[in-house]
Amino acid sequence: MSGTASLGGSADPVREVMAEHRELCERAVDPLEIAAGLEEAGLGPDAAARCRHADLFSLAEELYARVPRRPPPPGPVGPRRRGAAARAALTAAALAVLPCAGVAALGARWPVLLPAAVPLVLLPVLTAPPAGSFPPFVPPFVLPRRPADPLGPVPPPRWPAGSRWRPAALGYGLGLAALLLLPLAAPGGDRSTAVALALAAAVSAGSAERAARWYRQVGHGHLGAAATLAEFRSRMRPVLPVAVALHLAVLGALSFAALAVSAVVAPRPGPGHGGGLLHLAAERAGPVPWAAQGVLGLLLVLPALLARCGRPGAAALGAPAGAAATLGLLVLGRPLPSALLLGGGAVAAALLAYAGAVLGRAGSHR
Amino acid sequence: MRVALLTEGARPHPPRGAGGWCDRLAEGLPEHDFELYLLTGPQGPTAGARPSPVWRAVRETALWGRRPGGRAPGALRRRRYAGAYEELVRALVLPGERAGFGPGLYRLAASAREDGALPAFLASAHARRILERTWRLPGADTSAGQPLVRDVLVAADLLEQCLRPLSAPWYGTGPGGLGAADLCHVVGGGPAALPALVARQLHGVPFVVTEHGLHLREQYLGHPPRADGRAGAGSKERPTGDDRRQWAGHEAPYRWPVRALLLSFFRALTGETYRQAAVLTPGSVHDQQWQRRCGADPARTRVVYEGTTAVERPAAGPEPAVPTLVWAGALEPGRDPELVLHAFARVRAELPGARLVLYGEETAPGYRAHCAAVAERLGVAPAVDFAGRPAALAEVWEAGTVAVFSALSQRRPRLLADAMLSGRAVVSTDVGVAREVVGPTGLLVPARDPGALAGACLALLRDEERRARLGLAGRLRAQERFGVERVTGAFREIYLELVSQYPAFPDGGGGGEGGPAPRPFARPAEYWLADGRAGAPEDGGGDTAGARGPAELAEAV
């Protein structure tokens, strides 16, 4: 050994090969990969013989043994598209609030309701992220194949881009339309308060979209950071309540603002107009409408979360179910807020339990 | 004889036996019944989809794309799946348990055959937990990179896709089942060998593996390590390495642990395939060395060169008036067109009238411009012509006096053989298959040596008599080795030899001796003469065969 060492580094031909192909050796998963890489770089049996090896394979084995493995460190998760989420949220809010405003202005008649429902039904489809954005999933056999055509590249594989127009997305849109138009179409109650709350809920469709995207983004980040599935679940556990709470907070602020505006625009007749705008806004809606508004918020955000995290079926079931339960109680003769609170509340509770169980799984975030 | 030919035919890539190799084989052996079993993508077989009429039947299963539906197994069945899957994954990641790959695979296949719930199980959270737990065992082969949750998800999906052929409806001895075939012929290796392995295990059907360009090596080369910290690493690179990386084309989207697992799977699968295969027919001696390295028995290996229809083509016409070097290949660093440009600069210094024509398209955008800039810098740009893709290969060689190959590696003999068939003299770098293909009929120079390449080109350009002699010798050599009849002849012998060693119906379906209706000449005479009836499990037992109804027997036949 000392003899070799005294000859100096350049006398060891293996060391030269090693220096030249260090990166290949560091990242190889086994000796055969080094052999393939060396062959690809133009080394042949004569190069192996120079290194006093019978063939390229045994040279590769020596290189594999001598060079420590150093795989590339986990890199950044990928470029984030900053504006996309905000754009989607604004689109969703605009798509939801315009038809609702139209219905509020023109009155809830069928010729108005039907055209108004169209953009709402299409909302989940139009705001969906481009299909297949994560992961950059490529089947193992197709990508690495060498061109069979010796004279040029084969065209890159084109994936059957998963269409956004899934029946599940349309079902979810149908539920969304029903949820947002039902309060406007329901008879009775204080019309101006109902309109204000419904418009606030419609604007908050944007916030639901944003919350769903944020949730997905956080999950995506934890996928690349958590070491085990259990760790991933424990990391994701607080995220769902935070996402839902953020959405509800936004909805609350929007509702309060809408109530204040309606207090200014359509003041209640009669005496007792003291206490300023805030007081007026607060007294326009009692605890039951506020709770119903909260339920509506849950029914907006949970299907959005489920739809964005790979459960479009659950979203397509949950949103219409909430609307149907509310409608059922309305038909039975209950006023809208309590119908929404009871019927929608039951569905929202079920959805919440399901989302809590399902959305924390790693499989929901690819 | 019924031959089940298994191969991949997924769009957008041509099938493994590219250029209609499989069709030609089936046409060349009309005395046998060929059935084609294709692993395809979600869009079905390759464009121009009408399968050739030589196939008695064509059966497909989707190898990638959306996971096939199906219910997940129940709790009891799931335990069986889980046990087999864990054995398989342990064999992939634990160096001491490599031997468990085959048994795990066959257990999974047996379970999948019973209830067809394999894809659903492989996609379940249960399978992911098994994968994660095994992957993070202390002795696991992930010392250099711990898998993250993301890796577990991706690897589980990949394994699910790789194992999809196990749940193909191709097993059994009924019509359309591999068990009813006399032998399987796997073209291309890789996942196409999975059904053949299972059929060998279940029904004792022997299989032949033909590979033109090894699947395993392509996997190693096709998954270049993902460069995560690219910006930092680039500056330390040597300029050539940097250059090569710049044109490296695609990068696999897999992180190191996923790559390690995936390649480990393919390595284990290749090893098992080579061990179980009755005969291996690599496309070159170069590939044979690789196969031997992966566990192939040299006694069961026979080199069968890929036949080409270009053999019937007439030799190229008269040489062009101006001494011209012609180069063909994809414009990419691996084919090293820069070397030929450098060599051509030296040739032009000696022969000022010489020209160079490069045929082929760039694989990475901008590489052609890069080569043009190199030519400009060397001062030979006016005499260099980037001709793009030719209409036919024959006109490529027609345009040149000498055909030059400067690649850093030659894995397949196709292009070289085509050049030799034109009757033009060939100069090639001595890499890969070049030596065995060209042999003494062309000039071989070391790779990355422009001086040697220029010397060889000059020697040929100046000596017309030698050029003609070498060209003719090369044409004869290529005609002898790359003829289509040679391929069909080789496989005719291989098929006959195989059926002579393996019983036609090991579980008694159409067995000669014990069945109620012995069929005369159900087996070739060689079967009775062969010494060791290799691989014959229990031969057609009288009881089992007697219990079968004649209808079933007829069905099996």
Short mmCIF file of C-alpha atoms in Angstrom, two decimals, chain A residues 19-21 23 26-30 32-33 35-37 39-43 55 57-58 61 69-77 134-160 166 220 222-230 232-233 362-363 366, chain B residues 8 12-14 16 42 63-64 128-129 132 136 144-145 147-150 153 157-158 161-162 191 216-223 225-228 237-238 245 250 252-256 259-260 262-263 266-267 286 289-290 293-294 328-330 359-363 389-390 393 408-409 411 414-415 431 447-448:
data_model
loop_
_atom_site.label_atom_id
_atom_site.label_comp_id
_atom_site.label_asym_id
_atom_site.label_seq_id
_atom_site.Cartn_x
_atom_site.Cartn_y
_atom_site.Cartn_z
CA ALA A 19 -11.98 12.21 -10.06
CA GLU A 20 -13.44 12.48 -13.51
CA HIS A 21 -16.67 10.72 -12.67
CA GLU A 23 -20.57 12.90 -9.30
CA GLU A 26 -21.50 9.68 -5.51
CA ARG A 27 -25.02 9.47 -6.80
CA ALA A 28 -25.03 5.93 -8.09
CA VAL A 29 -27.42 3.55 -6.42
CA ASP A 30 -25.31 0.50 -7.18
CA LEU A 32 -24.09 -1.40 -12.26
CA GLU A 33 -25.17 2.19 -12.54
CA ALA A 35 -20.73 0.71 -15.11
CA ALA A 36 -23.52 2.00 -17.32
CA GLY A 37 -22.41 5.59 -16.76
CA GLU A 39 -19.77 3.01 -20.69
CA GLU A 40 -21.91 5.93 -21.69
CA ALA A 41 -18.91 8.23 -21.21
CA GLY A 42 -16.89 6.26 -23.73
CA LEU A 43 -14.88 3.98 -21.43
CA ASP A 55 -13.78 -5.54 -17.13
CA PHE A 57 -17.96 -4.05 -14.02
CA SER A 58 -15.20 -4.76 -11.56
CA GLU A 61 -17.38 -2.04 -8.16
CA ARG A 69 -22.46 7.85 -1.39
CA ARG A 70 -23.60 11.42 -1.37
CA PRO A 71 -27.02 11.75 -2.87
CA PRO A 72 -28.29 15.21 -3.67
CA PRO A 73 -29.98 16.84 -0.69
CA PRO A 74 -33.72 17.23 -0.74
CA GLY A 75 -34.27 20.28 -2.80
CA PRO A 76 -36.99 22.88 -2.86
CA VAL A 77 -40.43 21.53 -3.40
CA PHE A 134 -48.64 17.64 -8.59
CA PRO A 135 -46.73 15.45 -8.52
CA PRO A 136 -44.84 15.64 -11.79
CA PHE A 137 -45.76 12.04 -12.05
CA VAL A 138 -44.18 10.07 -14.81
CA PRO A 139 -44.64 6.36 -15.16
CA PRO A 140 -41.42 4.47 -14.74
CA PHE A 141 -41.27 2.80 -18.10
CA VAL A 142 -41.93 5.59 -20.44
CA LEU A 143 -39.69 8.43 -19.53
CA PRO A 144 -36.30 6.76 -19.48
CA ARG A 145 -36.56 4.82 -22.66
CA ARG A 146 -33.80 5.69 -25.05
CA PRO A 147 -34.94 6.88 -28.41
CA ALA A 148 -35.73 3.96 -30.63
CA ASP A 149 -35.11 6.23 -33.56
CA PRO A 150 -31.37 6.54 -34.00
CA LEU A 151 -31.55 9.81 -35.89
CA GLY A 152 -33.29 12.06 -33.46
CA PRO A 153 -35.42 12.55 -30.46
CA VAL A 154 -38.72 10.85 -30.01
CA PRO A 155 -41.40 13.38 -29.17
CA PRO A 156 -41.89 13.69 -25.43
CA PRO A 157 -44.74 11.68 -24.07
CA ARG A 158 -48.02 13.47 -23.86
CA TRP A 159 -50.16 12.55 -20.95
CA PRO A 160 -53.84 12.24 -21.28
CA ARG A 166 -65.57 15.70 -14.22
CA HIS A 220 -47.53 19.71 -0.07
CA HIS A 222 -45.07 18.83 4.75
CA LEU A 223 -44.92 15.96 2.27
CA GLY A 224 -41.41 17.01 1.43
CA ALA A 225 -40.43 17.68 5.03
CA ALA A 226 -41.98 14.93 7.14
CA ALA A 227 -40.04 11.73 7.51
CA THR A 228 -42.83 9.28 8.26
CA LEU A 229 -46.51 8.99 7.58
CA ALA A 230 -47.25 9.31 11.30
CA PHE A 232 -47.02 13.85 8.54
CA ARG A 233 -50.37 13.20 10.18
CA ALA A 362 -50.64 11.71 3.10
CA GLY A 363 -52.50 10.15 0.20
CA ARG A 366 -50.45 14.38 -3.96
CA GLU B 8 -44.60 -3.52 -24.34
CA PRO B 12 -46.12 7.29 -27.65
CA HIS B 13 -43.11 5.06 -27.87
CA PRO B 14 -42.83 2.35 -30.43
CA ARG B 16 -39.79 -2.71 -27.85
CA PRO B 42 -54.14 4.02 -21.34
CA LEU B 63 -49.40 -0.83 -17.86
CA TRP B 64 -49.64 2.78 -16.82
CA ARG B 128 -47.77 2.47 2.05
CA ARG B 129 -47.25 1.79 5.74
CA GLU B 132 -42.40 2.97 4.84
CA ARG B 136 -36.74 2.71 7.29
CA ALA B 144 -27.33 7.64 1.92
CA GLY B 145 -30.74 9.23 1.75
CA PRO B 147 -36.99 8.52 2.30
CA LEU B 148 -39.57 11.17 3.07
CA VAL B 149 -43.33 10.85 2.99
CA ARG B 150 -43.33 12.16 -0.56
CA LEU B 153 -46.15 8.00 -1.96
CA ASP B 157 -47.41 4.36 -6.97
CA LEU B 158 -44.48 3.23 -9.05
CA GLN B 161 -47.65 0.32 -11.84
CA CYS B 162 -44.71 -2.03 -12.15
CA PRO B 191 -42.18 -5.62 -16.93
CA LEU B 216 -32.05 -2.64 -17.14
CA ARG B 217 -29.25 -0.56 -18.64
CA GLU B 218 -31.76 1.77 -20.19
CA GLN B 219 -33.32 2.23 -16.79
CA TYR B 220 -29.96 3.11 -15.26
CA LEU B 221 -29.20 5.58 -18.00
CA GLY B 222 -32.70 6.91 -18.23
CA HIS B 223 -33.02 7.95 -14.63
CA PRO B 225 -29.85 11.64 -10.76
CA ARG B 226 -31.98 14.60 -10.01
CA ALA B 227 -29.81 17.64 -9.50
CA ASP B 228 -31.44 19.40 -6.61
CA GLU B 237 -17.81 21.24 -12.41
CA ARG B 238 -15.20 20.73 -15.03
CA ARG B 245 -25.05 18.45 -18.22
CA HIS B 250 -34.78 15.43 -19.40
CA ALA B 252 -36.19 12.12 -13.94
CA PRO B 253 -38.52 13.56 -11.38
CA TYR B 254 -37.58 11.03 -8.74
CA ARG B 255 -35.48 11.70 -5.68
CA TRP B 256 -32.58 9.48 -4.78
CA ARG B 259 -34.59 5.95 -7.79
CA ALA B 260 -32.73 3.50 -5.59
CA LEU B 262 -37.10 1.56 -8.48
CA LEU B 263 -33.74 0.51 -9.89
CA PHE B 266 -35.72 -3.60 -11.98
CA ARG B 267 -32.42 -5.19 -11.03
CA HIS B 286 -21.84 -6.58 -25.69
CA GLN B 289 -21.74 -9.51 -21.09
CA TRP B 290 -24.22 -7.35 -19.27
CA ARG B 293 -23.21 -9.84 -15.10
CA CYS B 294 -26.87 -9.80 -14.04
CA ALA B 328 -25.62 10.14 -38.82
CA GLY B 329 -27.18 10.03 -35.41
CA ALA B 330 -29.15 12.07 -32.97
CA TYR B 359 -27.72 13.87 -40.52
CA GLY B 360 -29.96 13.82 -37.50
CA GLU B 361 -31.98 16.05 -35.25
CA GLU B 362 -31.02 17.64 -31.99
CA THR B 363 -32.36 16.11 -28.81
CA ARG B 389 -33.57 14.15 -40.80
CA PRO B 390 -33.18 12.24 -44.08
CA LEU B 393 -31.35 5.99 -44.34
CA LEU B 408 -19.11 7.76 -26.95
CA SER B 409 -21.22 4.65 -26.67
CA ARG B 411 -25.48 0.20 -27.52
CA ARG B 414 -28.76 -0.98 -36.05
CA LEU B 415 -27.25 2.18 -37.45
CA VAL B 431 -17.05 1.58 -28.11
CA ALA B 447 -13.22 7.47 -28.43
CA ARG B 448 -12.57 11.17 -27.85
#
